[in-house]
Amino acid sequence: MKNPDNDKEKEAKKAAMKTLRAQRKDLIASASSRMKTQKKDIKAIKEFLKGKKATIPDIAEGIDMPKDETLWYIATMKKYGQIVEAEKEGAFFNYSLNEPEKTQEKEEV
Amino acid sequence: MVPTNIKNFDTLVVGGGIAGLQAALDLGDQGYKVAIVEKDASIGGKMIRLSKVFPTLDCASCITTPKMSAASHHENITLFTYCDLTSLNHEGQGIKALITQKPRYVDPIKCIGCRQCEYICPVHVSDAEQGDFSARKAISIPFSTAIPQLPILDVEHCMLCGQCEKTCPTHAIDYFQKPEEFIIQAKTAVITTGFDLLPVKNNFQYGNGHIPNVIDSMQMERILAPHGPYNRVLRPSDGMEPDSIAYVQCAGSRDKSMGVPYCSRVCCMYAIKQAMLLSGSLPLADIIIYYMDIRAFGKGYEQFYQNAKAMGIEFVKAKVARIDKGENGSAIVRYENQDGSGIATADHDLVVLSMGMIPGWDPRSICPVSKDSDQFITSIKPKISPVLTNMAGLFVAGVAAGPKDIVDTITESGSAAMEAAKFMSNSHMEN
Ligand SMILES: Cc1cc2nc3c(=O)[nH]c(=O)nc-3n(C[C@H](O)[C@H](O)[C@H](O)COP(=O)(O)OP(=O)(O)OC[C@H]3O[C@@H](n4cnc5c(N)ncnc54)[C@H](O)[C@@H]3O)c2cc1C
């Protein structure tokens, strides 16, 4: 059976969230725009690494991203299990997609 | 409005670094009720963020985590993390502190530390805990060995998308949490607020933090740590394994123009330690330490220094005048040799600045305890009891009183705990 108290609670929470969103409008806007850029960048890295491995300079050149930023993303994606380190090539390491993670991560991006 | 939530303890410890933890454990073990108030989201201070420690090369987290855990499980110790100390004054026979619990936006009772919120969060934020070399999420547990294992929702970067709330299996997310004020009344207090590094951005000669691959010593600790940003030593500008690494000693310390005329005491030893660790991970790399003089003052430290030389680490007695951006991510170090051979330059793949230590807390307008000319808390009897301050019942330990290593910090904390216990038993006898 439907509990009217539950409904009331839900409505109150919805209203409170609306007020909070209005209060944090500017922060939310900048966080959203940052998230969109990040999503695009991560997607580009994943596309580039599909079926191959590459070093930071290679990835950076391939997706037209500064090398330090590429490393920042790769270090982060490695931490969250999306990327694994592969063998060394000269003074650089290669990186590839963590295949078992691929399907799960697709949902996230 | 004056908060009505008053908590009573025997001792208030301000700062949950190794100094605060040791003082709290020494008092707690004697049966005193202790509160530790920590501004960060986790206890552990700088020591839990280090890779290994000189002179033993013990893994820092292996020896800090047991202390953190002992304090958090101790029946006589209560932790208050992620708190701001608003005021600390004498009141009656004891001490009264006004404290604000900052909102985590997570219910600490319901949260089980499973990190599902962190994994699902779509916003990445540069992670200062990893030297800004990688990212965390807008909701995240600060680091893997943090105590407590509670995430913080970073409002500045939150989109309020609701994903963390939906994912949390225990309904612990609370977007509406507010700061909460409370009062701690105690018979005594121990200040253990430690230090920060002088920011590189203040150092014009060394590029104000704008030259790629010129980093500070805490950033290098993270690069060397097993759970560091890259899990190996790489150059932040492009992921290259560096072949030539330089240390610039007294970068900011012993320099009046930087406001740090004193010696920070630990930089020689930690640079030698880091150089040894680097030589272990990159056996073919050239590692050079530019120094004014080496201060290896503690037990076994001179031997540690000699071992580093025997390992092939190069010590160049020189004052580094400036650093400039070089080609292909290198940094050009210009230095004046102290042997009279004049000015020289060298290219390095990575340069580490041993920045000076500055106080972690300024008591101004919070607590009437007095500061020395170096801005650290004044010891009124620096020779015979360095933990005594100008406020009765308020003691100081660790780097809050001046730069020192972990060994001296721990010794001083034991001394502060003893003085606090003596103060409490004396006032008990008087009453
Ligand atoms: C790069 C580097 C490497 C080092 N390596 C070594 C080593 O190998 N061996 C060694 O012996 N020493 C080493 N040291 C020195 C060592 O870090 C210190 O001796 C030690 O951390 C001092 O502990 P502390 O508790 O006094 O200070 P901290 O570790 O700074 O802890 C202070 C705590 O107080 C908190 N705090 C500050 N202000 C407030 C406030 N207002 N309210 C509440 N909490 C507050 C801080 O958040 C922090 O948690 C190194 C130092 C550096 C910079």
XYZ file of C-alpha atoms and ligand atoms in Angstrom:
593
model
C 0.000 0.000 0.000
C 1.173 3.541 -0.717
C 2.393 5.421 2.355
C 1.324 9.100 2.158
C 4.074 10.089 4.637
C 6.669 8.680 2.262
C 5.271 10.706 -0.602
C 5.351 13.867 1.496
C 8.948 13.208 2.467
C 9.903 12.689 -1.177
C 8.212 15.945 -2.183
C 9.955 17.869 0.609
C 13.337 16.408 -0.406
C 12.711 17.318 -4.037
C 11.913 20.906 -3.069
C 14.969 21.115 -0.817
C 17.209 19.791 -3.645
C 15.760 22.412 -5.969
C 16.639 25.169 -3.506
C 20.139 23.745 -3.005
C 20.676 23.587 -6.778
C 19.606 27.224 -7.072
C 21.994 28.230 -4.276
C 24.928 26.390 -5.877
C 24.041 27.349 -9.445
C 27.475 28.727 -10.395
C 29.465 25.899 -8.802
C 27.254 23.317 -10.488
C 27.662 25.027 -13.866
C 31.459 25.039 -13.650
C 31.591 21.437 -12.330
C 29.295 20.296 -15.168
C 31.365 21.973 -17.830
C 34.560 20.480 -16.355
C 32.928 17.036 -16.271
C 31.894 17.332 -19.934
C 35.432 18.215 -21.015
C 36.845 15.374 -18.935
C 34.354 12.922 -20.387
C 35.383 13.940 -23.898
C 39.095 13.710 -23.068
C 38.758 10.280 -21.457
C 36.731 9.067 -24.406
C 39.445 10.294 -26.802
C 42.144 8.462 -24.816
C 40.066 5.267 -24.787
C 39.353 5.495 -28.520
C 43.035 6.061 -29.236
C 44.109 3.082 -27.118
C 41.502 0.704 -28.584
C 43.381 -2.478 -29.478
C 46.851 -0.967 -28.987
C 49.304 0.340 -26.475
C 51.073 3.707 -26.549
C 53.403 6.002 -24.601
C 52.381 9.384 -23.156
C 53.991 11.383 -26.020
C 52.245 9.101 -28.583
C 48.840 9.430 -26.928
C 49.292 13.187 -26.492
C 50.165 13.635 -30.151
C 47.425 11.284 -31.289
C 44.637 13.144 -29.507
C 46.193 16.605 -29.565
C 46.474 17.062 -25.816
C 49.402 18.522 -23.819
C 51.684 15.729 -22.571
C 51.420 16.678 -18.870
C 47.624 16.616 -19.075
C 47.729 13.250 -20.848
C 49.879 11.835 -18.036
C 47.463 13.291 -15.461
C 44.565 11.464 -17.124
C 46.506 8.224 -17.585
C 47.623 8.243 -13.909
C 44.010 8.814 -12.860
C 42.572 6.179 -15.186
C 45.203 3.729 -13.947
C 44.194 4.458 -10.360
C 40.547 3.776 -11.160
C 41.371 0.551 -13.043
C 40.692 1.672 -16.626
C 44.306 1.614 -17.824
C 47.235 -0.716 -17.213
C 50.924 -0.125 -17.667
C 52.612 -2.170 -20.426
C 56.294 -2.623 -21.272
C 58.884 0.117 -21.499
C 59.950 1.643 -24.798
C 63.121 3.751 -24.505
C 62.603 6.118 -21.584
C 58.797 5.821 -21.691
C 56.252 3.246 -20.576
C 53.389 2.076 -22.745
C 49.822 2.071 -21.524
C 46.817 0.073 -22.708
C 43.167 -0.301 -21.805
C 42.369 -2.643 -18.964
C 40.211 -4.983 -21.058
C 38.057 -6.536 -18.278
C 37.215 -3.015 -17.141
C 36.199 -1.881 -20.597
C 32.574 -2.939 -20.495
C 32.006 -1.635 -16.976
C 33.651 1.707 -17.751
C 31.518 2.176 -20.869
C 28.530 2.643 -18.615
C 30.365 5.316 -16.640
C 31.458 7.466 -19.596
C 25.051 31.967 19.437
C 27.087 30.064 22.042
C 27.043 26.330 21.337
C 25.439 24.230 24.041
C 27.195 21.048 23.001
C 30.017 20.802 25.562
C 32.425 17.868 25.739
C 34.781 17.356 28.677
C 38.245 15.809 28.494
C 41.453 15.821 30.495
C 43.574 16.930 27.527
C 42.860 18.525 24.196
C 45.480 17.735 21.536
C 45.368 20.137 18.580
C 46.784 18.421 15.478
C 46.697 14.713 14.656
C 50.155 14.293 13.117
C 52.742 11.974 14.634
C 53.375 14.470 17.491
C 49.688 14.677 18.418
C 49.136 10.932 18.112
C 52.133 10.144 20.331
C 51.132 12.687 23.005
C 47.541 11.378 22.962
C 48.654 7.731 23.219
C 51.053 8.506 26.080
C 48.275 10.270 28.005
C 45.533 7.816 27.037
C 47.653 4.874 28.218
C 47.885 6.543 31.640
C 44.106 6.721 31.866
C 43.597 10.361 30.863
C 40.700 11.152 28.542
C 42.052 12.830 25.414
C 40.438 14.605 22.459
C 42.434 14.994 19.228
C 41.190 17.814 17.007
C 42.516 17.592 13.441
C 41.803 20.048 10.630
C 42.308 17.529 7.821
C 39.934 14.700 6.928
C 42.430 12.127 8.254
C 44.890 11.907 11.112
C 48.542 11.057 10.367
C 49.992 14.464 9.430
C 52.945 14.620 7.059
C 54.391 11.292 8.180
C 51.587 9.203 6.660
C 52.225 11.027 3.361
C 55.949 10.169 3.264
C 57.451 7.272 1.288
C 60.113 5.913 3.625
C 61.833 7.498 6.604
C 65.475 8.254 7.287
C 67.699 6.898 8.704
C 66.159 3.412 8.869
C 64.356 3.526 5.499
C 61.269 2.014 7.147
C 58.120 2.334 5.068
C 56.407 5.453 6.497
C 52.857 4.144 6.295
C 53.904 0.795 7.864
C 55.043 2.586 11.015
C 52.482 5.421 11.067
C 49.317 3.386 10.408
C 49.647 1.310 13.625
C 49.874 4.552 15.656
C 46.881 6.024 13.810
C 44.935 2.851 14.354
C 45.948 2.609 18.038
C 44.708 6.179 18.626
C 41.446 5.611 16.769
C 40.668 2.406 18.731
C 41.880 3.657 22.111
C 39.164 3.702 24.753
C 40.481 6.991 26.185
C 41.021 8.844 22.903
C 38.317 10.541 20.824
C 39.121 11.793 17.325
C 37.529 14.910 15.864
C 38.707 15.138 12.251
C 37.844 17.719 9.596
C 37.396 20.346 12.315
C 38.315 24.025 12.583
C 39.641 25.378 15.856
C 37.962 28.785 16.264
C 39.250 29.747 19.705
C 41.388 28.316 22.473
C 41.567 30.158 25.794
C 41.993 29.694 29.499
C 38.732 29.385 31.363
C 38.682 28.935 35.116
C 41.269 26.290 35.991
C 41.356 24.790 32.550
C 41.069 25.342 28.840
C 38.083 25.974 26.607
C 38.097 25.471 22.844
C 35.445 26.394 20.331
C 35.432 23.972 17.425
C 33.515 23.703 14.171
C 32.897 20.326 12.605
C 32.968 20.955 8.852
C 30.334 19.084 6.844
C 31.500 15.972 4.970
C 28.030 15.567 3.425
C 28.306 11.945 4.487
C 26.755 10.431 7.610
C 29.740 9.010 9.564
C 27.540 6.463 11.356
C 25.956 5.038 8.202
C 29.039 5.135 5.932
C 30.899 1.821 5.612
C 33.815 3.240 3.554
C 33.014 1.061 0.516
C 33.938 3.874 -1.941
C 31.005 3.121 -4.265
C 30.217 6.870 -4.205
C 33.770 7.656 -5.315
C 33.798 5.121 -8.149
C 30.502 6.346 -9.627
C 31.210 10.096 -9.302
C 31.786 11.537 -12.800
C 33.841 14.628 -11.810
C 37.633 14.439 -11.560
C 39.502 16.953 -9.389
C 43.258 17.457 -9.151
C 44.453 15.524 -6.093
C 46.660 17.589 -3.777
C 47.282 14.411 -1.727
C 49.154 13.074 -4.789
C 51.065 16.291 -5.453
C 48.425 17.251 -8.065
C 49.938 14.641 -10.408
C 46.661 12.724 -10.743
C 43.000 13.192 -9.873
C 40.523 12.151 -7.225
C 36.745 12.359 -7.554
C 34.507 15.163 -6.294
C 33.499 12.739 -3.541
C 36.401 10.653 -2.277
C 38.224 9.150 0.678
C 41.410 11.265 0.974
C 43.867 8.345 0.648
C 43.890 4.581 1.091
C 45.263 4.548 4.648
C 43.175 7.508 5.864
C 41.615 7.266 9.302
C 38.665 7.595 9.446
C 37.780 5.911 6.118
C 35.086 8.470 5.363
C 34.668 10.294 2.067
C 34.379 14.050 1.738
C 32.046 15.573 -0.797
C 33.796 18.572 -2.303
C 30.988 21.073 -2.834
C 33.183 23.290 -5.047
C 33.297 20.513 -7.659
C 29.978 18.717 -7.115
C 27.317 18.814 -9.851
C 24.632 17.543 -7.460
C 23.937 14.842 -10.062
C 22.737 12.496 -7.317
C 24.740 9.478 -8.539
C 26.601 9.036 -5.238
C 23.354 9.163 -3.289
C 21.706 6.586 -5.565
C 24.702 4.244 -5.368
C 25.377 4.399 -1.632
C 24.225 1.065 -0.173
C 23.687 2.532 3.305
C 22.042 5.863 2.347
C 24.883 7.775 3.967
C 25.000 10.750 1.569
C 23.516 13.882 3.099
C 23.647 16.913 0.783
C 22.135 19.075 3.512
C 24.715 18.623 6.260
C 25.655 21.883 8.005
C 28.735 22.921 10.000
C 28.293 22.109 13.690
C 29.879 24.014 16.533
C 30.839 22.478 19.843
C 32.964 23.259 22.877
C 35.745 21.195 24.346
C 36.626 21.845 27.964
C 39.839 20.296 29.182
C 42.319 20.594 32.018
C 45.280 20.827 29.658
C 46.067 21.182 25.960
C 48.960 20.127 23.740
C 49.605 22.034 20.521
C 50.995 19.775 17.789
C 50.066 21.690 14.665
C 53.248 20.858 12.746
C 54.350 22.571 9.570
C 53.761 23.349 5.925
C 56.397 23.719 3.246
C 57.114 27.229 2.045
C 55.146 27.383 -1.233
C 57.268 27.181 -4.407
C 55.075 29.883 -5.922
C 56.797 32.417 -3.624
C 60.206 31.588 -5.048
C 60.965 33.865 -7.961
C 64.535 32.595 -8.647
C 63.250 29.053 -8.992
C 60.385 29.891 -11.326
C 57.434 30.438 -8.955
C 56.230 26.897 -9.637
C 55.850 27.548 -13.385
C 58.840 25.565 -14.686
C 57.823 22.033 -15.704
C 59.560 19.252 -13.772
C 60.644 21.547 -10.923
C 58.804 20.108 -7.939
C 58.964 20.322 -4.135
C 60.146 17.647 -1.731
C 56.652 16.590 -0.572
C 55.698 16.022 -4.223
C 58.776 13.820 -4.562
C 57.708 11.884 -1.448
C 54.447 11.104 -3.278
C 56.247 10.075 -6.485
C 58.403 7.706 -4.410
C 55.526 6.312 -2.326
C 54.201 2.820 -3.183
C 50.708 4.266 -3.646
C 51.985 7.328 -5.455
C 50.432 8.843 -8.582
C 52.499 6.847 -11.094
C 53.556 3.855 -8.929
C 57.064 4.579 -10.217
C 59.358 7.562 -10.776
C 58.299 9.513 -13.849
C 58.720 13.085 -14.985
C 55.393 14.955 -14.576
C 55.638 16.856 -17.870
C 55.597 13.806 -20.169
C 55.940 10.510 -18.273
C 59.619 10.066 -19.112
C 61.795 8.128 -16.691
C 64.281 10.814 -15.598
C 67.952 10.211 -16.197
C 69.303 13.184 -14.312
C 67.742 14.402 -11.061
C 68.945 17.361 -8.991
C 68.206 18.484 -5.445
C 68.416 22.157 -4.568
C 69.059 22.476 -0.828
C 68.119 25.448 1.340
C 65.509 26.491 -1.262
C 63.843 29.089 0.875
C 65.471 28.074 4.160
C 68.349 30.133 5.582
C 67.178 32.931 3.322
C 66.018 36.183 4.926
C 64.451 37.379 1.673
C 62.087 34.393 1.789
C 61.154 35.112 5.422
C 62.801 31.840 6.519
C 66.205 32.815 7.977
C 66.452 29.605 10.036
C 67.597 26.112 9.019
C 64.696 23.665 8.550
C 66.925 20.902 9.934
C 65.486 17.888 8.109
C 66.023 18.866 4.443
C 69.609 17.558 4.169
C 68.555 14.187 5.534
C 65.347 13.815 3.537
C 67.137 14.843 0.319
C 69.781 12.176 0.989
C 67.001 9.667 1.749
C 65.105 10.498 -1.450
C 68.336 10.376 -3.471
C 69.047 6.888 -2.101
C 65.509 5.725 -2.906
C 65.799 7.178 -6.417
C 69.096 5.461 -6.952
C 67.362 2.207 -5.941
C 64.538 2.664 -8.469
C 66.647 4.262 -11.228
C 70.109 2.712 -10.843
C 71.443 4.344 -14.014
C 70.275 7.882 -13.242
C 72.635 10.682 -12.220
C 71.558 12.145 -8.893
C 73.118 15.400 -7.738
C 72.579 17.324 -4.518
C 73.502 21.030 -4.603
C 74.116 21.987 -0.983
C 75.564 24.769 1.166
C 76.572 22.403 3.984
C 75.245 19.015 5.076
C 73.637 18.867 8.505
C 73.599 15.222 9.542
C 73.016 15.786 13.236
C 71.196 12.674 14.520
C 72.193 9.171 15.526
C 73.310 7.226 12.476
C 72.802 10.238 10.181
C 76.469 10.816 9.291
C 76.738 7.133 8.331
C 73.589 7.536 6.206
C 75.241 10.458 4.396
C 78.447 8.490 3.841
C 76.411 5.547 2.503
C 74.741 7.872 -0.010
C 78.131 9.074 -1.240
C 79.298 5.468 -1.515
C 76.197 4.714 -3.615
C 77.359 7.268 -6.158
C 75.143 10.206 -5.300
C 77.016 13.341 -6.237
C 77.255 16.181 -3.712
C 78.090 19.584 -5.213
C 78.872 22.361 -2.734
C 77.188 25.267 -4.456
C 74.479 27.877 -4.078
C 71.850 27.636 -6.808
C 71.157 31.166 -8.040
C 68.309 30.429 -10.456
C 66.497 27.793 -12.444
C 65.202 28.280 -15.981
C 63.115 26.258 -18.376
C 65.278 24.185 -20.730
C 64.604 22.216 -23.904
C 62.419 19.097 -24.032
C 61.183 19.416 -20.470
C 64.576 19.887 -18.858
C 65.376 22.516 -16.238
C 68.601 24.534 -16.325
C 70.220 25.001 -12.931
C 72.637 27.946 -12.599
C 74.867 27.655 -9.557
C 77.884 29.196 -7.938
C 80.478 26.640 -6.895
C 81.677 27.174 -3.333
C 85.181 25.950 -4.216
C 85.844 29.241 -6.021
C 85.576 27.755 -9.523
C 82.835 30.207 -10.410
C 79.409 29.963 -11.978
C 78.232 26.900 -13.888
C 75.012 25.581 -15.417
C 73.618 22.081 -15.704
C 70.595 20.537 -17.415
C 68.427 18.136 -15.416
C 65.320 16.099 -16.283
C 63.827 16.686 -12.847
C 64.660 19.183 -10.100
C 63.509 18.852 -6.493
C 63.406 21.949 -4.286
C 64.040 21.342 -0.584
C 61.710 24.140 0.512
C 61.871 25.539 4.045
C 59.406 24.560 6.778
C 56.947 27.147 8.066
C 54.452 26.815 10.956
C 51.287 24.852 10.189
C 49.153 27.128 12.338
C 49.040 30.783 13.259
C 47.480 31.233 16.723
C 46.765 34.944 16.086
C 43.220 35.861 17.130
C 42.539 32.222 18.126
C 44.778 31.623 21.127
C 46.956 33.982 23.206
C 49.960 31.617 23.172
C 53.102 33.470 22.156
C 55.145 32.973 18.994
C 58.888 33.321 18.466
C 60.439 35.584 15.837
C 60.463 32.503 13.532
C 56.644 32.312 14.038
C 56.774 28.854 15.681
C 55.279 28.570 19.209
C 57.599 29.930 21.925
C 59.141 27.487 24.371
C 59.594 29.455 27.590
C 62.282 27.046 28.843
C 63.904 25.928 25.600
C 66.820 24.220 27.342
C 65.304 22.428 30.324
C 61.688 21.904 29.232
C 61.098 22.864 25.601
C 57.417 21.852 25.731
C 56.373 24.641 28.154
C 54.605 27.658 26.624
C 53.684 31.003 28.165
C 50.176 29.636 28.939
C 49.859 27.467 32.046
C 48.507 24.021 31.191
C 49.176 24.476 27.471
C 52.140 22.579 26.033
C 53.717 22.313 22.599
C 55.388 19.396 20.805
C 56.783 18.454 17.423
C 57.344 20.865 14.565
C 54.759 23.290 16.041
C 57.665 24.394 18.291
C 60.256 24.468 15.477
C 61.594 22.253 12.668
C 62.665 18.781 13.747
C 62.715 15.157 12.584
C 60.394 12.342 13.636
C 62.690 10.988 16.356
C 62.876 14.372 18.117
C 59.142 14.914 17.535
C 58.252 11.648 19.259
C 60.597 12.343 22.179
C 59.153 15.831 22.624
C 55.589 14.475 22.487
C 56.363 12.072 25.330
C 57.747 14.986 27.276
C 54.646 17.110 26.598
C 52.408 14.237 27.738
C 54.456 13.921 30.926
C 54.274 17.669 31.635
C 50.499 17.615 31.016
C 50.075 14.629 33.370
C 52.217 16.367 36.007
C 50.149 19.551 35.647
C 46.904 17.601 36.100
C 48.121 15.666 39.128
C 49.490 18.861 40.718
C 46.217 20.748 40.253
C 44.367 17.695 41.581
C 46.523 17.798 44.751
C 45.962 21.568 45.151
C 42.148 21.155 45.006
C 59.693 16.068 2.360
C 59.881 15.694 3.799
C 60.397 14.439 4.130
C 60.623 14.106 5.463
N 61.171 12.882 5.738
C 61.476 12.572 7.027
C 62.111 11.324 7.343
O 62.376 10.519 6.455
N 62.452 11.072 8.649
C 62.198 11.974 9.650
O 62.546 11.722 10.800
N 61.549 13.162 9.376
C 61.187 13.466 8.104
N 60.540 14.651 7.834
C 60.104 15.503 8.961
C 58.744 14.991 9.498
O 57.799 15.139 8.468
C 58.319 15.765 10.739
O 59.315 15.590 11.721
C 57.003 15.245 11.327
O 56.019 15.129 10.341
C 56.524 16.211 12.410
O 55.291 15.778 12.913
P 54.247 16.818 13.555
O 53.152 15.985 14.099
O 54.950 17.729 14.488
O 53.741 17.719 12.340
P 52.802 17.354 11.093
O 53.175 16.071 10.508
O 52.842 18.574 10.231
O 51.340 17.211 11.726
C 50.618 18.332 12.180
C 49.138 18.031 12.136
O 48.416 19.122 12.716
C 47.315 19.452 11.891
N 46.949 20.850 12.135
C 47.622 21.968 11.752
N 46.957 23.074 12.162
C 45.851 22.638 12.806
C 44.752 23.311 13.440
N 44.697 24.653 13.522
N 43.778 22.570 13.978
C 43.820 21.208 13.914
N 44.827 20.523 13.317
C 45.835 21.226 12.796
C 47.814 19.160 10.479
O 46.736 18.991 9.584
C 48.618 17.881 10.707
O 47.818 16.736 10.615
C 60.308 15.020 6.509
C 59.769 16.277 6.170
C 59.568 16.617 4.837
C 59.013 17.973 4.494
